[in-house]
Amino acid sequence: MIKIEVRYFATLRIDDKKKETLEIQEDISVESLLEQIGVALEDVAILLVNGIRTSPEYKLKDGDVMSLFPPVGGG
Amino acid sequence: MYGYNGNILRVNLTDGTWKTEELDLEMAKKFIGGRGLGTKMMMDEVDPKVDPLSPENKLFVVTGPMTGNPVATGGRYMVVTKSPLSNTIASSNSGGKWGAELKFAGWDIIAFEGKSEEPVYLSIEDDKVELLSAADLWGTTVSNTTKKLEEKHEKGCKVLAIGPGGENLSHIAAIMNDEDRAAGRSGVGAVMGSKNLKAIVVKGSGKPEVPDQDRIKELNKKQLAKIKENGVTGEGLPTYGTAVLVNILNELGSLPTNNFQVSQFEKADDISGETLADKYLIKRTACYRCPIGCGRYVKSGDWEGGGPEYETLWSFGSDCGINDMDSIIMANHWCNEMGLDTISAGATIAAAIELHQRGYIKDDELDGLELEFGNGTDIAEWVKRMGYGQGLGAKMAQGSYRLTDGYGAPELSMTVKKLEMPAYDPRGIMGIGLNYATSNRGGCHVRGYTISPEILGLPEQLDRFETKAKPTWVKIFQDLTAAIDSLGVCLFTSFALGADDYAEMYNVIAGTDFTGNDILAIGDRIYNIEKQFNLLAGVTSAEDTLPKRLLVDPIPEGPSKGWVNKLDEMLGEYYKERGWGEDGIPTEAKLKELGL
Ligand code: SF4
């Protein structure tokens, strides 16, 4: 098992849950994890792992921090 | 030709006279309006070497063909003049409702010349134009000026005004309209102040003529659907405003903090769009005919009013190391009252804090006020002192370059061409660095917002650390933006619309026959004429660069750790893309191609 942190932003922040630490199985992909935590991949416009844009196929590693944003913008 | 009233109001402030001139519609077609047309008029009428605060500088208030017309966000206007801050061409855009009202009154452009001996304001009720004494308005805040003029003039009139900042010739003074909308950047408010012009109150009773109602209906149906379907314009901006970017940039490790000393702010969530929406937001507000409504109306303690944008949350927030939302809201409010640019004001306070931190500014200069990273207690008070030109505030009011230079430490000014850079650390986002360096008004994000592809993935995702292809993207974004700023619509529509959509908009409203590529070519023409103005003003391409800190000192920690901006890998390629020489000067052939 590995430990990762998930951070939720904007409309993906439900009931004021800003972040959580999860213990998950090694080698699980971002896509599968999103499914497990009930976040639809199509609702995520910006997907970062450790601050870097990452694809849903990425296999999470111990200590990773995943940040999830819906489509947002500004200037 | 539709879209335009065909009228320029030329006001000579020296002798207090005004006259109507016919707008040259052929020229209008070449430069569209707003930013493009204003710059063309500056080039034709003003010596680029002019002292920006002298009577010889002119101030153009320019609408676009979409302003006041029935298209999404068609209410914007542009202030074009020579900037006292950067000595470059200045063109500052604003929304609200004022620009549309000017169009309803039958005008496209107001051209101010000379300088009034006494403070005056201009009153426009359709073709009734008067210069009236502003003796009792001078020295008053923007909201007081607005209220007094609204009481005195016809119901429904709209007010544009400067605050004490512009009157006192602060080089970072803004021109405000509808109380809290700002033509913010480049010190345009100081130019207005230098002319002793306090305000313009306008009431119009007409509506611009349009060619074909059915086509307009169809156009709006299509474009409003695109705006609604797009995640950013349909949901992100309406729900959170621009402020939602705080957490994104922070997660990327590219949120400049403590005057760009670091690029991540531990307490970013306290000053984020999410926190603003949860704890402070009362309602969202929108400019004329805007379906997006990114404006925030907030409440902090007993006070309520216009809330801060992303850039302001950053400048007074993480750039000053401050996580106190209430202090930031009040600093923003006082910028609006004083008529100061919130980006430059906050970033200048950040530079002042670093000067103090490093011992350049001594404690006895502070008049007992706090000036340190992380301490928001006195930031609103510093803003007032900048506006009124008091004590150290008077030095700060000239912007961070002149402030830091005065202490012998100009390297602490985070500016390009003396204009404070906004809230994206270009060490972690290569393209935006190239845009800052080559922006014709200096450190500005809304000249070519490559944050869209580099961070938001629109219209496609680019690698933010990569330099390849960035020159092409920067040029296209800069050209398209120049055209949008000239049309009189909001740049934020470009999250959902592309060059073809803007061409269609122009064609339907004005009866022109342009393609998307034509629109980009006009943008290119505007970009080149701006560059020409700057070169003639003596601002050379040697100033197409970034502060040394961003080129040499790597980001010390976080997800962008170890990066500097690799401007040298992109700049030559960018000049080539533009058809300029290696020296960054437009070639004869290029100027000829653009008809300049
Ligand atoms: S998107 Fe925001 S800034 Fe642009 S016109 Fe609408 S409310 Fe004004």
mmCIF file of C-alpha atoms in Angstrom, chain B residues 357-497:
data_model
loop_
_atom_site.group_PDB
_atom_site.id
_atom_site.type_symbol
_atom_site.label_atom_id
_atom_site.label_comp_id
_atom_site.label_asym_id
_atom_site.label_seq_id
_atom_site.Cartn_x
_atom_site.Cartn_y
_atom_site.Cartn_z
ATOM 1 C CA GLN B 357 13.580 43.773 4.289
ATOM 2 C CA ARG B 358 16.996 44.400 2.760
ATOM 3 C CA GLY B 359 17.566 47.600 4.717
ATOM 4 C CA TYR B 360 17.207 50.124 1.888
ATOM 5 C CA ILE B 361 14.043 51.625 3.374
ATOM 6 C CA LYS B 362 14.677 52.554 6.987
ATOM 7 C CA ASP B 363 12.101 52.281 9.777
ATOM 8 C CA ASP B 364 11.949 56.047 10.243
ATOM 9 C CA GLU B 365 10.496 56.414 6.741
ATOM 10 C CA LEU B 366 7.441 54.348 7.624
ATOM 11 C CA ASP B 367 5.586 56.877 9.791
ATOM 12 C CA GLY B 368 4.843 54.049 12.188
ATOM 13 C CA LEU B 369 3.124 51.876 9.559
ATOM 14 C CA GLU B 370 3.869 48.195 9.042
ATOM 15 C CA LEU B 371 5.725 47.206 5.869
ATOM 16 C CA GLU B 372 6.714 43.577 5.939
ATOM 17 C CA PHE B 373 5.909 40.360 4.118
ATOM 18 C CA GLY B 374 2.937 38.602 5.639
ATOM 19 C CA ASN B 375 1.562 41.652 7.431
ATOM 20 C CA GLY B 376 -1.628 43.042 5.910
ATOM 21 C CA THR B 377 -2.426 45.521 8.686
ATOM 22 C CA ASP B 378 -1.492 48.656 6.774
ATOM 23 C CA ILE B 379 -1.699 47.792 3.083
ATOM 24 C CA ALA B 380 -4.935 49.766 2.582
ATOM 25 C CA GLU B 381 -3.330 52.724 4.347
ATOM 26 C CA TRP B 382 -0.324 52.493 2.005
ATOM 27 C CA VAL B 383 -2.707 52.596 -0.943
ATOM 28 C CA LYS B 384 -4.297 55.799 0.394
ATOM 29 C CA ARG B 385 -0.877 57.353 0.914
ATOM 30 C CA MET B 386 0.057 56.442 -2.642
ATOM 31 C CA GLY B 387 -3.125 58.074 -3.901
ATOM 32 C CA TYR B 388 -2.696 61.239 -1.865
ATOM 33 C CA GLY B 389 1.070 61.291 -2.449
ATOM 34 C CA GLN B 390 1.998 61.344 1.230
ATOM 35 C CA GLY B 391 5.380 60.424 2.740
ATOM 36 C CA LEU B 392 6.878 57.205 1.438
ATOM 37 C CA GLY B 393 3.561 56.676 -0.382
ATOM 38 C CA ALA B 394 4.505 59.488 -2.773
ATOM 39 C CA LYS B 395 7.598 57.555 -3.858
ATOM 40 C CA MET B 396 5.611 54.323 -4.129
ATOM 41 C CA ALA B 397 3.028 56.075 -6.300
ATOM 42 C CA GLN B 398 5.594 56.298 -9.091
ATOM 43 C CA GLY B 399 5.681 52.506 -9.471
ATOM 44 C CA SER B 400 8.230 49.933 -8.384
ATOM 45 C CA TYR B 401 10.909 50.796 -10.927
ATOM 46 C CA ARG B 402 11.280 54.442 -9.925
ATOM 47 C CA LEU B 403 10.918 53.461 -6.252
ATOM 48 C CA THR B 404 13.640 50.806 -6.263
ATOM 49 C CA ASP B 405 15.862 52.817 -8.572
ATOM 50 C CA GLY B 406 15.649 55.712 -6.124
ATOM 51 C CA TYR B 407 17.178 53.430 -3.490
ATOM 52 C CA GLY B 408 19.845 52.177 -5.897
ATOM 53 C CA ALA B 409 18.258 48.717 -6.244
ATOM 54 C CA PRO B 410 16.311 48.654 -9.538
ATOM 55 C CA GLU B 411 16.881 44.895 -9.764
ATOM 56 C CA LEU B 412 14.187 44.509 -7.091
ATOM 57 C CA SER B 413 11.560 45.925 -9.440
ATOM 58 C CA MET B 414 9.643 43.063 -11.045
ATOM 59 C CA THR B 415 8.786 44.964 -14.187
ATOM 60 C CA VAL B 416 9.180 44.831 -17.941
ATOM 61 C CA LYS B 417 9.579 48.269 -19.521
ATOM 62 C CA LYS B 418 8.827 49.594 -16.006
ATOM 63 C CA LEU B 419 5.316 48.074 -15.966
ATOM 64 C CA GLU B 420 4.749 45.634 -13.095
ATOM 65 C CA MET B 421 4.335 42.038 -14.226
ATOM 66 C CA PRO B 422 1.190 40.227 -13.167
ATOM 67 C CA ALA B 423 0.525 36.993 -11.350
ATOM 68 C CA TYR B 424 2.252 34.260 -13.345
ATOM 69 C CA ASP B 425 5.898 33.427 -12.653
ATOM 70 C CA PRO B 426 7.433 33.113 -16.121
ATOM 71 C CA ARG B 427 10.200 30.885 -14.779
ATOM 72 C CA GLY B 428 7.657 28.073 -14.641
ATOM 73 C CA ILE B 429 5.717 29.079 -17.778
ATOM 74 C CA MET B 430 7.991 29.827 -20.717
ATOM 75 C CA GLY B 431 5.565 31.361 -23.222
ATOM 76 C CA ILE B 432 4.120 33.923 -20.853
ATOM 77 C CA GLY B 433 7.682 35.124 -20.209
ATOM 78 C CA LEU B 434 8.194 35.713 -23.917
ATOM 79 C CA ASN B 435 4.858 37.546 -24.010
ATOM 80 C CA TYR B 436 5.824 39.769 -21.053
ATOM 81 C CA ALA B 437 9.168 40.570 -22.660
ATOM 82 C CA THR B 438 7.653 41.492 -26.021
ATOM 83 C CA SER B 439 4.401 43.087 -24.881
ATOM 84 C CA ASN B 440 4.276 46.572 -26.336
ATOM 85 C CA ARG B 441 3.123 48.109 -23.073
ATOM 86 C CA GLY B 442 5.531 46.190 -20.840
ATOM 87 C CA GLY B 443 4.884 43.462 -18.246
ATOM 88 C CA CYS B 444 1.343 42.470 -19.103
ATOM 89 C CA HIS B 445 -0.509 39.164 -19.377
ATOM 90 C CA VAL B 446 -3.462 40.369 -21.430
ATOM 91 C CA ARG B 447 -1.374 41.221 -24.453
ATOM 92 C CA GLY B 448 -0.945 37.534 -25.252
ATOM 93 C CA TYR B 449 -2.528 35.268 -22.673
ATOM 94 C CA THR B 450 -0.618 32.062 -23.341
ATOM 95 C CA ILE B 451 -1.708 30.891 -19.890
ATOM 96 C CA SER B 452 -4.662 29.561 -21.843
ATOM 97 C CA PRO B 453 -2.714 26.835 -23.719
ATOM 98 C CA GLU B 454 0.166 26.538 -21.252
ATOM 99 C CA ILE B 455 -1.938 26.083 -18.108
ATOM 100 C CA LEU B 456 -5.634 25.826 -18.889
ATOM 101 C CA GLY B 457 -5.251 23.574 -21.913
ATOM 102 C CA LEU B 458 -7.206 25.875 -24.243
ATOM 103 C CA PRO B 459 -7.457 25.487 -27.183
ATOM 104 C CA GLU B 460 -4.901 22.702 -26.638
ATOM 105 C CA GLN B 461 -2.474 21.711 -23.941
ATOM 106 C CA LEU B 462 1.151 22.827 -24.282
ATOM 107 C CA ASP B 463 4.045 21.819 -22.047
ATOM 108 C CA ARG B 464 4.646 24.889 -19.886
ATOM 109 C CA PHE B 465 8.393 24.268 -19.555
ATOM 110 C CA GLU B 466 8.924 23.783 -23.286
ATOM 111 C CA THR B 467 10.182 26.716 -25.396
ATOM 112 C CA LYS B 468 9.618 25.178 -28.827
ATOM 113 C CA ALA B 469 6.603 26.556 -30.726
ATOM 114 C CA LYS B 470 6.037 29.191 -28.054
ATOM 115 C CA PRO B 471 7.091 32.090 -30.342
ATOM 116 C CA THR B 472 4.366 31.089 -32.800
ATOM 117 C CA TRP B 473 1.750 30.853 -30.063
ATOM 118 C CA VAL B 474 2.782 34.149 -28.519
ATOM 119 C CA LYS B 475 2.551 35.957 -31.842
ATOM 120 C CA ILE B 476 -0.885 34.532 -32.666
ATOM 121 C CA PHE B 477 -2.239 35.346 -29.210
ATOM 122 C CA GLN B 478 -0.810 38.863 -29.338
ATOM 123 C CA ASP B 479 -2.302 39.526 -32.774
ATOM 124 C CA LEU B 480 -5.723 38.114 -31.945
ATOM 125 C CA THR B 481 -5.798 40.075 -28.678
ATOM 126 C CA ALA B 482 -4.935 43.310 -30.494
ATOM 127 C CA ALA B 483 -7.937 42.735 -32.750
ATOM 128 C CA ILE B 484 -10.291 41.834 -29.881
ATOM 129 C CA ASP B 485 -9.182 44.950 -27.960
ATOM 130 C CA SER B 486 -10.026 46.966 -31.053
ATOM 131 C CA LEU B 487 -13.471 45.449 -31.622
ATOM 132 C CA GLY B 488 -14.803 46.525 -28.244
ATOM 133 C CA VAL B 489 -15.545 43.105 -26.775
ATOM 134 C CA CYS B 490 -14.068 41.369 -23.741
ATOM 135 C CA LEU B 491 -10.925 39.295 -24.115
ATOM 136 C CA PHE B 492 -12.513 36.617 -21.926
ATOM 137 C CA THR B 493 -14.801 35.665 -24.793
ATOM 138 C CA SER B 494 -11.708 34.223 -26.467
ATOM 139 C CA PHE B 495 -11.819 31.204 -24.151
ATOM 140 C CA ALA B 496 -14.849 30.207 -26.224
ATOM 141 C CA LEU B 497 -14.501 32.098 -29.505
#
